[in-house]
């Protein structure tokens, strides 16, 4: 399972609105186009953490759908709640993806 973590800033009290945007979007075709198998949203103070789990790296698929009407709608609706973590360096969704520098998995053997 591939994991991608998107990091941004979120407005105070916006978690229910953000969840509503994704609840609506996840009923459509966009998650299937990107290959999302599971999505988890986290908040730490004003930091927004969006974990996408998929069978393949979703980065290239996200880049391909940035002009899709559903992606444009989600982005527009999220703009009321979510802003770039570092607006000076943000140019596209890939600029919000965290870089994993360590991973450990429990051995599945008994």
PDB file of C-alpha atoms in Angstrom:
ATOM      1  CA  UNK A   1       0.000   0.000   0.000  1.00  0.00           C
ATOM      2  CA  UNK A   2       1.373   3.380  -1.020  1.00  0.00           C
ATOM      3  CA  UNK A   3       0.876   6.314   1.340  1.00  0.00           C
ATOM      4  CA  UNK A   4       0.975  10.020   0.532  1.00  0.00           C
ATOM      5  CA  UNK A   5       0.668  12.713   3.167  1.00  0.00           C
ATOM      6  CA  UNK A   6      -0.548  16.172   2.195  1.00  0.00           C
ATOM      7  CA  UNK A   7       0.281  18.963   4.650  1.00  0.00           C
ATOM      8  CA  UNK A   8      -1.440  22.341   4.752  1.00  0.00           C
ATOM      9  CA  UNK A   9      -2.942  24.854   7.175  1.00  0.00           C
ATOM     10  CA  UNK A  10      -6.594  24.801   8.167  1.00  0.00           C
ATOM     11  CA  UNK A  11      -8.876  27.465   9.567  1.00  0.00           C
ATOM     12  CA  UNK A  12     -10.024  27.061  13.177  1.00  0.00           C
ATOM     13  CA  UNK A  13     -13.233  25.038  13.461  1.00  0.00           C
ATOM     14  CA  UNK A  14     -13.102  23.933   9.828  1.00  0.00           C
ATOM     15  CA  UNK A  15     -12.740  20.156  10.340  1.00  0.00           C
ATOM     16  CA  UNK A  16     -16.482  19.440   9.856  1.00  0.00           C
ATOM     17  CA  UNK A  17     -16.565  21.484   6.633  1.00  0.00           C
ATOM     18  CA  UNK A  18     -13.465  19.784   5.264  1.00  0.00           C
ATOM     19  CA  UNK A  19     -14.874  16.355   6.128  1.00  0.00           C
ATOM     20  CA  UNK A  20     -18.106  17.279   4.342  1.00  0.00           C
ATOM     21  CA  UNK A  21     -16.208  18.258   1.185  1.00  0.00           C
ATOM     22  CA  UNK A  22     -14.441  14.886   1.079  1.00  0.00           C
ATOM     23  CA  UNK A  23     -17.505  12.900   2.094  1.00  0.00           C
ATOM     24  CA  UNK A  24     -19.263  14.346  -0.938  1.00  0.00           C
ATOM     25  CA  UNK A  25     -16.285  13.917  -3.263  1.00  0.00           C
ATOM     26  CA  UNK A  26     -15.591  10.345  -2.151  1.00  0.00           C
ATOM     27  CA  UNK A  27     -19.032   9.327  -3.412  1.00  0.00           C
ATOM     28  CA  UNK A  28     -18.026  10.419  -6.937  1.00  0.00           C
ATOM     29  CA  UNK A  29     -15.494   9.179  -9.466  1.00  0.00           C
ATOM     30  CA  UNK A  30     -12.491  11.257  -8.368  1.00  0.00           C
ATOM     31  CA  UNK A  31     -11.088   8.785  -5.781  1.00  0.00           C
ATOM     32  CA  UNK A  32     -11.269   6.025  -8.392  1.00  0.00           C
ATOM     33  CA  UNK A  33      -9.486   8.169 -10.997  1.00  0.00           C
ATOM     34  CA  UNK A  34      -6.661   8.859  -8.545  1.00  0.00           C
ATOM     35  CA  UNK A  35      -6.589   5.312  -7.155  1.00  0.00           C
ATOM     36  CA  UNK A  36      -7.475   6.192  -3.556  1.00  0.00           C
ATOM     37  CA  UNK A  37      -8.189   3.103  -1.455  1.00  0.00           C
ATOM     38  CA  UNK A  38      -8.405   4.909   1.890  1.00  0.00           C
ATOM     39  CA  UNK A  39      -8.373   8.543   3.034  1.00  0.00           C
ATOM     40  CA  UNK A  40      -7.767   9.846   6.563  1.00  0.00           C
ATOM     41  CA  UNK A  41      -7.862  13.490   7.613  1.00  0.00           C
ATOM     42  CA  UNK A  42      -6.015  14.690  10.712  1.00  0.00           C
ATOM     43  CA  UNK A  43      -5.678  17.999  12.506  1.00  0.00           C
ATOM     44  CA  UNK A  44      -2.871  19.173  14.779  1.00  0.00           C
ATOM     45  CA  UNK A  45      -3.598  22.750  15.849  1.00  0.00           C
ATOM     46  CA  UNK A  46      -3.852  24.638  12.565  1.00  0.00           C
ATOM     47  CA  UNK A  47      -2.005  21.920  10.636  1.00  0.00           C
ATOM     48  CA  UNK A  48      -4.080  19.859   8.202  1.00  0.00           C
ATOM     49  CA  UNK A  49      -2.818  16.345   7.445  1.00  0.00           C
ATOM     50  CA  UNK A  50      -4.419  14.366   4.644  1.00  0.00           C
ATOM     51  CA  UNK A  51      -3.282  10.758   4.335  1.00  0.00           C
ATOM     52  CA  UNK A  52      -4.044   9.039   1.028  1.00  0.00           C
ATOM     53  CA  UNK A  53      -3.497   5.295   0.798  1.00  0.00           C
ATOM     54  CA  UNK A  54      -3.478   3.688  -2.623  1.00  0.00           C
ATOM     55  CA  UNK A  55      -2.139   0.721  -4.551  1.00  0.00           C
ATOM     56  CA  UNK A  56       0.102   3.023  -6.615  1.00  0.00           C
ATOM     57  CA  UNK A  57       1.706   6.439  -6.136  1.00  0.00           C
ATOM     58  CA  UNK A  58      -1.229   8.874  -6.498  1.00  0.00           C
ATOM     59  CA  UNK A  59       1.022  11.823  -7.415  1.00  0.00           C
ATOM     60  CA  UNK A  60       1.002  11.275 -11.197  1.00  0.00           C
ATOM     61  CA  UNK A  61      -2.742  10.558 -11.197  1.00  0.00           C
ATOM     62  CA  UNK A  62      -3.435  13.711  -9.174  1.00  0.00           C
ATOM     63  CA  UNK A  63      -1.370  15.725 -11.667  1.00  0.00           C
ATOM     64  CA  UNK A  64      -3.524  14.343 -14.505  1.00  0.00           C
ATOM     65  CA  UNK A  65      -6.867  15.252 -12.883  1.00  0.00           C
ATOM     66  CA  UNK A  66      -6.164  18.805 -11.707  1.00  0.00           C
ATOM     67  CA  UNK A  67      -8.400  20.101 -14.504  1.00  0.00           C
ATOM     68  CA  UNK A  68     -11.190  17.556 -13.892  1.00  0.00           C
ATOM     69  CA  UNK A  69     -14.450  19.289 -12.857  1.00  0.00           C
ATOM     70  CA  UNK A  70     -14.670  17.296  -9.595  1.00  0.00           C
ATOM     71  CA  UNK A  71     -11.065  18.150  -8.665  1.00  0.00           C
ATOM     72  CA  UNK A  72     -11.669  21.819  -9.450  1.00  0.00           C
ATOM     73  CA  UNK A  73     -14.842  21.760  -7.320  1.00  0.00           C
ATOM     74  CA  UNK A  74     -13.102  20.082  -4.349  1.00  0.00           C
ATOM     75  CA  UNK A  75     -10.231  22.578  -4.576  1.00  0.00           C
ATOM     76  CA  UNK A  76     -12.643  25.513  -4.727  1.00  0.00           C
ATOM     77  CA  UNK A  77     -14.681  24.261  -1.756  1.00  0.00           C
ATOM     78  CA  UNK A  78     -11.555  23.500   0.310  1.00  0.00           C
ATOM     79  CA  UNK A  79     -10.148  26.981  -0.326  1.00  0.00           C
ATOM     80  CA  UNK A  80     -12.576  28.314   2.306  1.00  0.00           C
ATOM     81  CA  UNK A  81     -10.873  26.100   4.915  1.00  0.00           C
ATOM     82  CA  UNK A  82      -7.399  25.066   3.776  1.00  0.00           C
ATOM     83  CA  UNK A  83      -4.374  27.112   2.692  1.00  0.00           C
ATOM     84  CA  UNK A  84      -0.869  26.138   1.621  1.00  0.00           C
ATOM     85  CA  UNK A  85       1.486  25.320   4.473  1.00  0.00           C
ATOM     86  CA  UNK A  86       4.123  27.486   2.799  1.00  0.00           C
ATOM     87  CA  UNK A  87       2.454  29.790   0.252  1.00  0.00           C
ATOM     88  CA  UNK A  88       5.850  31.014  -1.014  1.00  0.00           C
ATOM     89  CA  UNK A  89       6.784  27.562  -2.333  1.00  0.00           C
ATOM     90  CA  UNK A  90       3.384  26.116  -3.283  1.00  0.00           C
ATOM     91  CA  UNK A  91       2.826  25.796  -7.026  1.00  0.00           C
ATOM     92  CA  UNK A  92       0.833  22.550  -7.381  1.00  0.00           C
ATOM     93  CA  UNK A  93      -0.545  19.717  -5.200  1.00  0.00           C
ATOM     94  CA  UNK A  94       2.825  17.927  -5.247  1.00  0.00           C
ATOM     95  CA  UNK A  95       4.302  20.869  -3.312  1.00  0.00           C
ATOM     96  CA  UNK A  96       2.079  19.956  -0.345  1.00  0.00           C
ATOM     97  CA  UNK A  97       3.153  16.307  -0.137  1.00  0.00           C
ATOM     98  CA  UNK A  98       5.343  15.368   2.788  1.00  0.00           C
ATOM     99  CA  UNK A  99       8.467  13.291   2.207  1.00  0.00           C
ATOM    100  CA  UNK A 100       8.661  10.019   4.152  1.00  0.00           C
ATOM    101  CA  UNK A 101      12.140   9.602   5.605  1.00  0.00           C
ATOM    102  CA  UNK A 102      11.607   6.531   7.820  1.00  0.00           C
ATOM    103  CA  UNK A 103       9.190   3.616   7.784  1.00  0.00           C
ATOM    104  CA  UNK A 104       8.878   0.527   9.969  1.00  0.00           C
ATOM    105  CA  UNK A 105       6.413  -2.343   9.709  1.00  0.00           C
ATOM    106  CA  UNK A 106       5.769  -5.058  12.213  1.00  0.00           C
ATOM    107  CA  UNK A 107       6.901  -8.467  11.012  1.00  0.00           C
ATOM    108  CA  UNK A 108       3.775 -10.368  10.020  1.00  0.00           C
ATOM    109  CA  UNK A 109       5.260 -13.750  11.000  1.00  0.00           C
ATOM    110  CA  UNK A 110       3.850 -15.277  14.225  1.00  0.00           C
TER     111      UNK A 110
END
